[in-house]
PDB file of C-alpha atoms in Angstrom:
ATOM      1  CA  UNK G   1      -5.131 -11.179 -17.350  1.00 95.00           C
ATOM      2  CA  UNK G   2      -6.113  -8.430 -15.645  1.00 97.00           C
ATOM      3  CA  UNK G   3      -3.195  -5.455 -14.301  1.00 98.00           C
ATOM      4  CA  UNK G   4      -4.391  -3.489 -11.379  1.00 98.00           C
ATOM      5  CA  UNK G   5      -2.870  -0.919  -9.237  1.00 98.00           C
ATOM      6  CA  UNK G   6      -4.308  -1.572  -5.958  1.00 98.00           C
ATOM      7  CA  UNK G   7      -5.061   1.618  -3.780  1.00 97.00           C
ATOM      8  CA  UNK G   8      -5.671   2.542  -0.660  1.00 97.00           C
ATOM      9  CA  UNK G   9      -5.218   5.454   2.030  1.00 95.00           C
ATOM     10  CA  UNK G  10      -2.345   4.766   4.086  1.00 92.00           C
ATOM     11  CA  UNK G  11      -1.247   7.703   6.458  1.00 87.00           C
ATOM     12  CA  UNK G  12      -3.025   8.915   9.788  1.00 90.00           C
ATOM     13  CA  UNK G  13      -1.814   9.657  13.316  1.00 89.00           C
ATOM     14  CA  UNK G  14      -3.070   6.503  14.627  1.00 94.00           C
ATOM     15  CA  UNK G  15      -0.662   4.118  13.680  1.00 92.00           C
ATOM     16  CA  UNK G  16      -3.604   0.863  14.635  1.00 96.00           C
ATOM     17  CA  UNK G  17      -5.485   2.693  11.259  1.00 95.00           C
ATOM     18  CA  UNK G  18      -2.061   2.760   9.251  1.00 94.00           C
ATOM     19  CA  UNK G  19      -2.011  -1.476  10.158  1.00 96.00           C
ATOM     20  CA  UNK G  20      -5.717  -1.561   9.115  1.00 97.00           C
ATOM     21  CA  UNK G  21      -4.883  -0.331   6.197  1.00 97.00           C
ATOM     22  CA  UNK G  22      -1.947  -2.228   5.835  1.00 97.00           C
ATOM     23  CA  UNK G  23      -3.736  -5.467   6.318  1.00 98.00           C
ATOM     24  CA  UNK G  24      -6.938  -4.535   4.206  1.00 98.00           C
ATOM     25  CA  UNK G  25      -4.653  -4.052   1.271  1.00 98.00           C
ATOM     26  CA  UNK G  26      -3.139  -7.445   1.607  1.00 98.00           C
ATOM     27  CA  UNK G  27      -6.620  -9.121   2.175  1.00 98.00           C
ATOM     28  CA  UNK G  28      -7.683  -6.833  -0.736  1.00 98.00           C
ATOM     29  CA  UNK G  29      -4.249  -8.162  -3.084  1.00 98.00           C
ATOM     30  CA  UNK G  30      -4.839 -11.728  -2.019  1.00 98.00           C
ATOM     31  CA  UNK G  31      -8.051 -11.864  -3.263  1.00 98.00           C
ATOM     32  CA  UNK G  32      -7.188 -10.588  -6.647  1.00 98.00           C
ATOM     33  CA  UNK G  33      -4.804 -12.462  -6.876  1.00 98.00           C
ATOM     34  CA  UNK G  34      -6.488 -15.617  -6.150  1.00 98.00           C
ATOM     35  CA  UNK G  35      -8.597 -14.888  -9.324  1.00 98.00           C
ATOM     36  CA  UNK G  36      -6.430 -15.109 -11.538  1.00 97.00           C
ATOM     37  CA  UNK G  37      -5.282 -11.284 -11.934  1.00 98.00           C
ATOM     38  CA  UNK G  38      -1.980  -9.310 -11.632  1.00 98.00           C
ATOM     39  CA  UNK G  39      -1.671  -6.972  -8.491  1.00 98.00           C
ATOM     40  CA  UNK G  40       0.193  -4.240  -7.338  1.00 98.00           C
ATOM     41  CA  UNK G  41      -0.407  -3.267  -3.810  1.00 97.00           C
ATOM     42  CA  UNK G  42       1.151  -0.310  -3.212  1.00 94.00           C
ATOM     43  CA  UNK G  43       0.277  -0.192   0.328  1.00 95.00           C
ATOM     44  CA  UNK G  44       1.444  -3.359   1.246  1.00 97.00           C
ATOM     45  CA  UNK G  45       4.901  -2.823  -0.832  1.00 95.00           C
ATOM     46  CA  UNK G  46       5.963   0.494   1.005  1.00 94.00           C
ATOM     47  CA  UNK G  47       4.921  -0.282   4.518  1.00 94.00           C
ATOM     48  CA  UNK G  48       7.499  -2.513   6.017  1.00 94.00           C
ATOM     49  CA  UNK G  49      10.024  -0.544   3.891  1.00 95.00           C
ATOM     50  CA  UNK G  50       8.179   2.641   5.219  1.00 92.00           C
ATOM     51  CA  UNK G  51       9.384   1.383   8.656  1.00 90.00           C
ATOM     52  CA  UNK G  52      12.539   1.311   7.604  1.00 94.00           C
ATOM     53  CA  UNK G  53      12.763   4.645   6.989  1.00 94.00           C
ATOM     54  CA  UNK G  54      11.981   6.281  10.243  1.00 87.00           C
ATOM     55  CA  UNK G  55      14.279   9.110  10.109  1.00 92.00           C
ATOM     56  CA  UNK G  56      12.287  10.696   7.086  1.00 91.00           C
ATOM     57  CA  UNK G  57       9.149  12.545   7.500  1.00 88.00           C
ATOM     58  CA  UNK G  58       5.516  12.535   5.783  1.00 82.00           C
ATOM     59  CA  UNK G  59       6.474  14.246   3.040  1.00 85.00           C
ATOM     60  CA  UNK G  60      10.259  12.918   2.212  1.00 90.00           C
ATOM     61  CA  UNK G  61       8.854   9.102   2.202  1.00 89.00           C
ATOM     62  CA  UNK G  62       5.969  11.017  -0.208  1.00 85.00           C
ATOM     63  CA  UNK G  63       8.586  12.483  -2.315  1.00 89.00           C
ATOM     64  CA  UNK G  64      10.821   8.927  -2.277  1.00 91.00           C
ATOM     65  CA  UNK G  65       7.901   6.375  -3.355  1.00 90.00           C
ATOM     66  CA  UNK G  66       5.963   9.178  -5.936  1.00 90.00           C
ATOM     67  CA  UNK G  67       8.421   7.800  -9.102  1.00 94.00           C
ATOM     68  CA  UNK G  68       8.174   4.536  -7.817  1.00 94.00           C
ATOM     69  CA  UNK G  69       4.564   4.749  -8.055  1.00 93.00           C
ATOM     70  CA  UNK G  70       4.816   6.139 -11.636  1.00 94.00           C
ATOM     71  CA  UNK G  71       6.322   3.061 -12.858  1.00 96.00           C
ATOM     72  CA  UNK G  72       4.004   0.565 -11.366  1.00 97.00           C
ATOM     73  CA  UNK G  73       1.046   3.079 -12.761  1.00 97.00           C
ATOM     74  CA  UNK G  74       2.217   2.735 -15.928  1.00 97.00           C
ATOM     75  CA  UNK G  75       2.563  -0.698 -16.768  1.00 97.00           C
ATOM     76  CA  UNK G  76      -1.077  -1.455 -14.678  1.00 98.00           C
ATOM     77  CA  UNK G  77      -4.142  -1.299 -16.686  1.00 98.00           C
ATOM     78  CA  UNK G  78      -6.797  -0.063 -14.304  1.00 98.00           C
ATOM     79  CA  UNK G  79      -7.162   1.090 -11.127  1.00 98.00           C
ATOM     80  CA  UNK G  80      -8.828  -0.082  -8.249  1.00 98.00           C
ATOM     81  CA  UNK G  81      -9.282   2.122  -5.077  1.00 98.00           C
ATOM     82  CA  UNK G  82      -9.834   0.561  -1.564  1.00 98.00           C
ATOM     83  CA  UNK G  83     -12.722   2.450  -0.379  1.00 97.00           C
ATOM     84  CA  UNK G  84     -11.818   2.933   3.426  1.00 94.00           C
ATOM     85  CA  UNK G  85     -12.615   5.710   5.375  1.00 95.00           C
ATOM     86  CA  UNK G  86     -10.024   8.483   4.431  1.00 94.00           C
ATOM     87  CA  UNK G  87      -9.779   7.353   0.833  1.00 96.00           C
ATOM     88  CA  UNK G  88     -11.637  10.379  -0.519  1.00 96.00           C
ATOM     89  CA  UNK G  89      -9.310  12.588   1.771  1.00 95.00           C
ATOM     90  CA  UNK G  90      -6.185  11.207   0.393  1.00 93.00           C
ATOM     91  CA  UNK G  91      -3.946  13.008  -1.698  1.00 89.00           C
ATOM     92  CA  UNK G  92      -2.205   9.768  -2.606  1.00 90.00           C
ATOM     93  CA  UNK G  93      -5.173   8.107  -3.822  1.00 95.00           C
ATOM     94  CA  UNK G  94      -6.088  11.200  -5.756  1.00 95.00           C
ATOM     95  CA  UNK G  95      -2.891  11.350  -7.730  1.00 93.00           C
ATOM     96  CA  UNK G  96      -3.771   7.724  -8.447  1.00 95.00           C
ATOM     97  CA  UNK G  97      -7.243   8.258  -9.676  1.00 97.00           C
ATOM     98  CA  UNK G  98      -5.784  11.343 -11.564  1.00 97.00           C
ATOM     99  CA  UNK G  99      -3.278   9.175 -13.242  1.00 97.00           C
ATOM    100  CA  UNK G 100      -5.412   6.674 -14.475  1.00 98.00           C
ATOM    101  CA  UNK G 101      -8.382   8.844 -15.521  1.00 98.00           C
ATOM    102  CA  UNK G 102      -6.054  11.240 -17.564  1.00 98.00           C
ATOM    103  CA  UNK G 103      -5.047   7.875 -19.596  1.00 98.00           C
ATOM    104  CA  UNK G 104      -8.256   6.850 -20.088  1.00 98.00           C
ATOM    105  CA  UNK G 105      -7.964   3.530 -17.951  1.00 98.00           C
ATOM    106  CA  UNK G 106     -10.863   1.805 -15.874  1.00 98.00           C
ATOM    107  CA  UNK G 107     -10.699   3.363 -12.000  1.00 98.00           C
ATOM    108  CA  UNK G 108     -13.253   1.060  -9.593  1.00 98.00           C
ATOM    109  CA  UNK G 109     -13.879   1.800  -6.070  1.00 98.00           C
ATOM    110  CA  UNK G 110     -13.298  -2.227  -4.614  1.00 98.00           C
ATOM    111  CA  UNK G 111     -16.822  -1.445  -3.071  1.00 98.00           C
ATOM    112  CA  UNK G 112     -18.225  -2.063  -6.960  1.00 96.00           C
ATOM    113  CA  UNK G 113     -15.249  -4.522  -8.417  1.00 98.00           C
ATOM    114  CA  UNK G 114     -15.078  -6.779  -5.376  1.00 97.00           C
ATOM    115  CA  UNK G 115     -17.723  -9.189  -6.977  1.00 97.00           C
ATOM    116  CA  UNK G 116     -15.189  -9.638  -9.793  1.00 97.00           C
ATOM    117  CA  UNK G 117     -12.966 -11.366  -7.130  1.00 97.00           C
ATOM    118  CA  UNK G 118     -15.553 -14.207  -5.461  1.00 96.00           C
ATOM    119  CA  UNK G 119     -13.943 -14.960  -2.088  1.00 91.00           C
TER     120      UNK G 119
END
């Protein structure tokens, strides 16, 4: 069975993108899982809890979910980036690819693995 760490950009000043991206991850998670493989969508983890914690800013809710992250980096086997608009922009995602590169794991853009997951 395949063990992917979903990823996607998530932050921007229009909160209707931040929901986009919120519900393309899910569509995105469903899908995998529907084949038959593991997921872990970060995106769609942190968000409602994200809205719980409106009293933080950008950078403490970056600084609360990075070791959670860790964790669920290091028991996935590969990576797979939601290729969105913003996606090369985002720091987040680049820590991600980072992560899994340095380890030698597979990193896909969904744009090339989403035949892998027939609809």
């Amino acid at each position: 069975m395949r063990k992917i760490f979903l990823a996607c950009p998530y932050g921007h000043a229009d909160k209707a993108v931040v929901e986009r991206r919120f519900d393309i991850s899910n569509a995105v998670a469903a899908r995998i899982v529907a084949n038959g493989a593991a997921v872990f969508s970060q995106v769609s983890m942190s968000h409602p809890i994200n809205g719980q914690l409106a009293h933080l800013d950008k950078a403490a809710i970056g600084r609360l979910w990075a070791p959670v992250d860790a964790l669920f980096m290091e028991a996935m086997e590969e990576l797979i980036v939601i290729d969105e608009p913003g996606w090369k922009e985002s720091a987040g995602v680049a820590r991600e690819i980072d992560f899994f590169r340095e380890r030698g794991r597979r990193v896909s853009l969904w744009s090339e693995a989403e035949s892998d997951f027939p609809a």
